Backbone as JSON, one array per atom type, in Angstrom:
{
  "sequence": "XXXXXXXXXXXXXXXXXXXXXXXXXXXXXXXXXXXXXXXXXXXXXXXXXXXXXXXXXXXXXXXXXXXXXXXXXXXXXXXXXXXXXXXXXXXXXXXXXXXXXXXXXXXXXXXXXXXXXXXXXXXXX",
  "N": [[-14.17, -5.69, -7.76], [-10.81, -6.17, -8.42], [-8.32, -8.29, -8.8], [-5.35, -9.11, -9.91], [-3.13, -11.74, -11.0], [0.48, -11.88, -12.64], [3.14, -13.79, -13.83], [4.56, -15.94, -13.3], [5.73, -19.14, -13.03], [8.03, -21.5, -14.66], [11.65, -22.53, -13.25], [14.6, -23.37, -12.85], [16.42, -23.95, -8.97], [17.92, -22.04, -7.42], [17.4, -19.76, -8.86], [15.85, -16.8, -10.24], [12.49, -15.52, -9.49], [9.97, -12.19, -10.64], [7.29, -12.21, -9.28], [3.93, -11.01, -10.42], [0.86, -8.29, -9.2], [-1.66, -7.15, -10.25], [-3.63, -4.73, -9.41], [-6.95, -3.65, -8.71], [-9.93, -1.85, -9.16], [-9.61, -1.06, -6.05], [-7.73, 1.08, -3.66], [-4.25, 1.52, -2.08], [-4.86, 2.75, 0.17], [-7.19, 1.63, 0.88], [-6.64, -1.21, 1.89], [-4.58, -3.41, 2.87], [-1.93, -5.22, 1.15], [-1.11, -9.02, 0.5], [0.62, -11.55, -0.13], [0.46, -14.63, -0.85], [0.49, -18.14, -0.32], [0.58, -21.64, -2.44], [0.91, -25.43, -2.23], [0.65, -28.03, -3.4], [-1.71, -30.26, -1.55], [-1.31, -29.14, 0.61], [-1.36, -26.27, 3.29], [-2.18, -22.85, 2.44], [-0.39, -20.36, 3.12], [0.95, -17.67, 3.93], [2.96, -15.78, 2.77], [4.15, -13.35, 1.85], [3.2, -9.24, 2.88], [1.97, -6.23, 2.34], [1.58, -2.58, 3.64], [0.82, -0.19, 2.81], [-0.77, 1.36, 3.72], [0.39, 1.91, 6.6], [3.09, 1.68, 5.9], [4.82, -0.33, 6.2], [6.05, -3.49, 6.04], [5.93, -7.58, 5.78], [6.99, -10.29, 6.68], [7.21, -14.44, 6.34], [8.09, -16.96, 8.12], [10.16, -18.65, 6.17], [10.62, -17.64, 3.75], [12.39, -15.03, 4.49], [14.67, -12.81, 3.5], [14.76, -14.28, 0.88], [12.81, -13.62, -0.3], [11.53, -10.03, -1.76], [8.38, -8.27, -1.36], [7.14, -6.09, -2.7], [5.68, -2.49, -3.57], [4.1, -0.4, -6.56], [2.78, 2.55, -6.21], [1.9, 4.18, -8.4], [0.55, 2.38, -10.57], [-0.87, 0.62, -9.43], [-0.5, -1.53, -8.31], [1.44, -4.76, -7.27], [4.16, -6.66, -5.66], [6.77, -9.81, -6.48], [9.26, -10.22, -5.75], [11.03, -12.43, -6.11], [14.68, -13.9, -5.43], [16.83, -16.62, -4.75], [14.95, -19.22, -5.7], [13.54, -22.72, -4.04], [13.07, -25.26, -4.67], [11.21, -26.31, -2.78], [9.44, -24.08, -3.09], [7.73, -24.16, -4.4], [4.75, -23.67, -6.08], [1.15, -22.61, -6.55], [0.55, -19.14, -6.61], [-0.86, -16.51, -5.03], [-1.81, -13.03, -5.27], [-3.52, -11.5, -2.11], [-6.07, -9.31, -0.38], [-5.88, -8.21, 1.5], [-8.0, -7.21, 5.31], [-6.72, -5.59, 7.17], [-3.71, -6.28, 8.26], [-2.44, -7.2, 10.38], [-3.99, -9.74, 10.69], [-3.06, -10.74, 7.96], [-0.87, -11.14, 9.51], [-2.19, -12.88, 11.23], [-1.77, -15.91, 10.19], [-4.73, -15.19, 10.56], [-7.05, -15.93, 7.67], [-9.51, -15.49, 7.36], [-9.87, -12.65, 6.97], [-8.61, -11.31, 4.68], [-10.44, -9.98, 1.47], [-10.29, -10.57, -0.33], [-9.49, -12.0, -3.57], [-6.97, -13.0, -5.81], [-6.88, -14.7, -8.42], [-4.87, -17.02, -9.27], [-0.96, -17.19, -10.43], [1.18, -19.77, -10.83], [3.92, -21.24, -9.71], [7.25, -23.3, -10.57], [9.49, -24.65, -8.92], [12.69, -26.37, -10.51], [14.24, -29.1, -9.31]],
  "CA": [[-12.75, -5.19, -7.32], [-10.08, -7.85, -8.98], [-6.58, -9.04, -8.12], [-4.82, -10.31, -11.6], [-1.12, -11.89, -10.83], [0.51, -12.72, -13.32], [5.34, -14.17, -13.33], [4.7, -17.25, -12.39], [6.94, -19.65, -14.44], [9.04, -22.86, -14.55], [12.35, -22.29, -12.81], [15.69, -23.42, -11.77], [16.27, -24.16, -8.2], [18.7, -21.16, -6.78], [17.04, -18.98, -9.2], [14.89, -15.7, -9.59], [11.44, -14.55, -10.32], [9.02, -11.66, -10.39], [5.44, -11.8, -9.8], [3.17, -9.28, -10.64], [-0.09, -8.78, -8.59], [-2.89, -5.64, -11.02], [-5.39, -4.74, -8.07], [-7.99, -3.15, -9.82], [-11.08, -0.72, -8.08], [-9.08, -0.18, -4.28], [-6.11, 1.47, -3.78], [-3.85, 0.76, -1.33], [-5.67, 2.74, 0.97], [-8.63, 0.6, 1.15], [-6.53, -2.07, 2.15], [-3.54, -4.08, 2.91], [-1.93, -6.67, 0.66], [-0.95, -9.6, 0.66], [1.28, -12.09, -1.13], [-0.49, -16.47, -0.42], [1.12, -19.45, -2.38], [-0.27, -22.93, -1.73], [1.59, -26.12, -3.41], [0.01, -29.95, -3.54], [-1.7, -31.88, -0.06], [0.09, -28.23, 1.78], [-2.37, -25.65, 3.35], [-2.43, -21.83, 2.63], [0.19, -20.21, 3.77], [1.24, -16.33, 3.57], [4.64, -15.28, 2.15], [5.01, -12.1, 2.77], [2.51, -8.1, 3.29], [2.66, -4.29, 2.82], [0.87, -1.64, 3.98], [0.82, 0.89, 1.84], [-1.29, 3.0, 4.66], [1.39, 2.26, 7.79], [4.43, 1.37, 6.02], [5.3, -1.33, 6.11], [6.42, -5.74, 5.24], [5.52, -8.4, 6.87], [7.9, -11.44, 5.87], [7.53, -15.54, 7.25], [10.02, -17.56, 8.09], [10.53, -18.77, 5.46], [11.24, -16.61, 2.61], [12.62, -14.1, 4.94], [15.56, -12.88, 3.08], [15.36, -14.07, -0.4], [11.59, -12.93, -1.43], [11.03, -9.06, -1.15], [7.32, -6.81, -1.99], [7.15, -3.8, -3.18], [4.36, -1.5, -4.7], [4.05, 0.82, -7.17], [1.68, 3.21, -6.49], [0.14, 5.08, -9.65], [0.42, 1.85, -11.02], [-2.11, 0.02, -8.25], [0.98, -3.13, -8.81], [2.48, -5.51, -5.9], [4.83, -7.17, -6.74], [6.92, -9.77, -5.54], [10.61, -10.44, -5.71], [11.93, -14.22, -5.5], [15.74, -15.35, -5.25], [16.89, -18.09, -4.38], [14.27, -19.87, -5.29], [13.74, -23.51, -3.99], [12.05, -26.38, -5.2], [9.96, -25.87, -1.87], [8.83, -23.29, -2.73], [6.28, -24.97, -5.41], [3.34, -24.25, -5.7], [0.03, -20.96, -6.7], [1.04, -17.87, -5.08], [-2.17, -16.64, -5.33], [-1.63, -12.55, -4.13], [-5.38, -10.55, -1.46], [-6.62, -8.39, -0.18], [-6.21, -7.82, 3.25], [-8.41, -5.54, 6.38], [-5.49, -5.27, 7.33], [-2.03, -7.08, 7.96], [-2.36, -7.86, 11.95], [-4.75, -11.0, 10.2], [-2.37, -11.68, 7.69], [0.39, -12.14, 10.71], [-2.03, -14.56, 12.88], [-3.36, -16.67, 10.07], [-6.31, -15.25, 9.99], [-7.29, -15.61, 6.07], [-10.24, -14.63, 6.75], [-9.02, -11.15, 7.09], [-8.93, -11.4, 3.07], [-11.41, -9.74, 1.24], [-10.22, -10.21, -1.99], [-8.04, -13.31, -3.41], [-6.45, -13.52, -7.76], [-7.41, -16.65, -9.34], [-3.15, -17.24, -9.13], [-0.26, -18.4, -10.86], [1.97, -21.13, -10.77], [5.55, -21.77, -9.89], [7.37, -24.31, -10.64], [11.11, -24.65, -8.98], [13.23, -28.44, -10.41], [16.04, -29.3, -8.56]],
  "C": [[-12.19, -6.63, -8.17], [-8.87, -7.76, -9.53], [-6.35, -9.75, -9.48], [-3.55, -10.79, -11.1], [-0.47, -12.46, -12.49], [2.32, -12.99, -13.29], [5.5, -15.12, -13.77], [5.17, -18.48, -13.78], [7.11, -21.43, -14.29], [10.58, -22.2, -14.68], [13.14, -22.9, -12.31], [15.62, -23.82, -10.0], [17.81, -22.85, -8.07], [18.62, -19.62, -8.43], [15.83, -17.6, -9.24], [13.45, -15.69, -11.14], [10.47, -13.5, -9.88], [7.49, -11.56, -10.5], [5.01, -10.36, -9.5], [1.74, -9.54, -10.28], [-1.16, -7.29, -9.25], [-3.89, -5.22, -9.75], [-6.27, -3.59, -9.11], [-9.65, -2.88, -8.73], [-10.93, -0.81, -6.87], [-8.21, 0.54, -4.94], [-5.82, 1.41, -2.18], [-4.21, 1.76, -0.04], [-6.64, 1.92, 1.65], [-7.82, -0.92, 2.12], [-5.09, -2.45, 2.11], [-3.21, -4.95, 1.65], [-0.75, -7.76, 0.2], [-0.2, -11.4, -0.54], [0.92, -14.29, -0.74], [0.12, -17.44, -1.3], [-0.32, -20.95, -0.66], [-0.14, -24.6, -2.54], [0.76, -27.53, -2.9], [0.05, -30.11, -2.21], [-1.6, -29.94, 1.07], [-1.52, -27.15, 2.09], [-2.39, -23.8, 2.99], [-1.54, -21.35, 2.79], [0.83, -18.82, 2.77], [2.28, -16.23, 3.81], [4.65, -13.85, 3.0], [3.68, -10.51, 2.99], [3.2, -7.63, 3.11], [1.93, -3.78, 2.45], [1.15, -0.71, 3.57], [1.15, 1.89, 3.53], [0.06, 2.75, 5.83], [2.75, 1.8, 7.4], [5.99, 0.32, 6.64], [5.03, -2.75, 6.23], [6.46, -6.29, 6.59], [6.7, -9.6, 5.81], [7.29, -12.58, 6.29], [8.16, -15.8, 6.67], [10.8, -18.19, 7.08], [11.19, -18.6, 3.96], [11.36, -15.36, 3.11], [14.02, -13.74, 4.45], [15.92, -12.91, 1.95], [14.38, -13.17, -1.21], [11.59, -11.21, -1.09], [10.18, -8.44, -2.46], [7.63, -5.44, -2.14], [5.74, -3.39, -4.07], [5.19, -0.65, -5.96], [2.91, 1.62, -7.55], [0.28, 3.8, -7.8], [0.28, 3.2, -10.95], [-0.87, 0.29, -10.66], [-1.53, -1.36, -9.49], [1.41, -3.25, -7.24], [3.07, -6.15, -6.75], [5.88, -7.99, -5.54], [8.36, -10.84, -6.59], [11.05, -12.19, -5.67], [12.94, -14.42, -5.55], [15.52, -16.29, -4.84], [16.46, -18.65, -3.96], [14.64, -21.64, -4.76], [12.28, -24.73, -4.18], [10.71, -26.55, -4.35], [9.59, -24.85, -1.9], [7.74, -23.23, -3.93], [5.47, -24.36, -4.78], [2.18, -22.7, -6.82], [0.16, -20.78, -5.69], [-0.45, -16.67, -5.85], [-1.88, -13.79, -4.25], [-3.47, -11.73, -3.8], [-5.46, -9.62, -0.75], [-6.8, -7.78, 1.04], [-6.59, -6.42, 4.01], [-7.66, -5.4, 6.59], [-4.12, -6.52, 8.67], [-2.27, -7.75, 9.6], [-2.91, -9.92, 11.33], [-3.95, -11.71, 9.22], [-0.72, -12.52, 8.68], [0.53, -13.69, 11.68], [-2.18, -15.31, 12.15], [-4.26, -16.39, 9.81], [-7.17, -14.93, 8.14], [-8.83, -15.01, 6.0], [-10.48, -13.32, 7.19], [-8.99, -11.38, 5.82], [-10.06, -11.24, 2.52], [-11.51, -10.49, -0.02], [-9.28, -11.52, -1.88], [-7.69, -12.81, -4.85], [-6.86, -14.73, -7.39], [-5.46, -17.33, -9.09], [-2.44, -16.95, -10.12], [0.54, -19.25, -10.54], [3.55, -21.22, -10.26], [6.1, -22.83, -9.37], [9.11, -24.55, -10.18], [11.47, -25.71, -8.86], [14.63, -27.77, -9.7], [16.89, -30.16, -9.19]]
}
């Protein structure tokens, strides 16, 4: 089982990036997929989650209206489209295989069975 993130980089405030997460070794029937981030000196936080099993998505208040999570089942890919980026979005972004979205919503990250290694997003002001 493996999750591989890509797409991070340096962008100016107000710009956009699309992160990709390639899922290997399991399908969207097995897990929900979440995007998380961790800024220097801060705890990891969940920003978006998608459940193909239940047909729902969830966003944290900090990114709602700016970020969009989606998936491409045939390619086993999950994406995070990030628009109107702000300097406070600067962080390492991770995707994770979540047992059920409920764990993501209540921020119980013991419900994440597998993590990717992360991709760095830097937003300059």
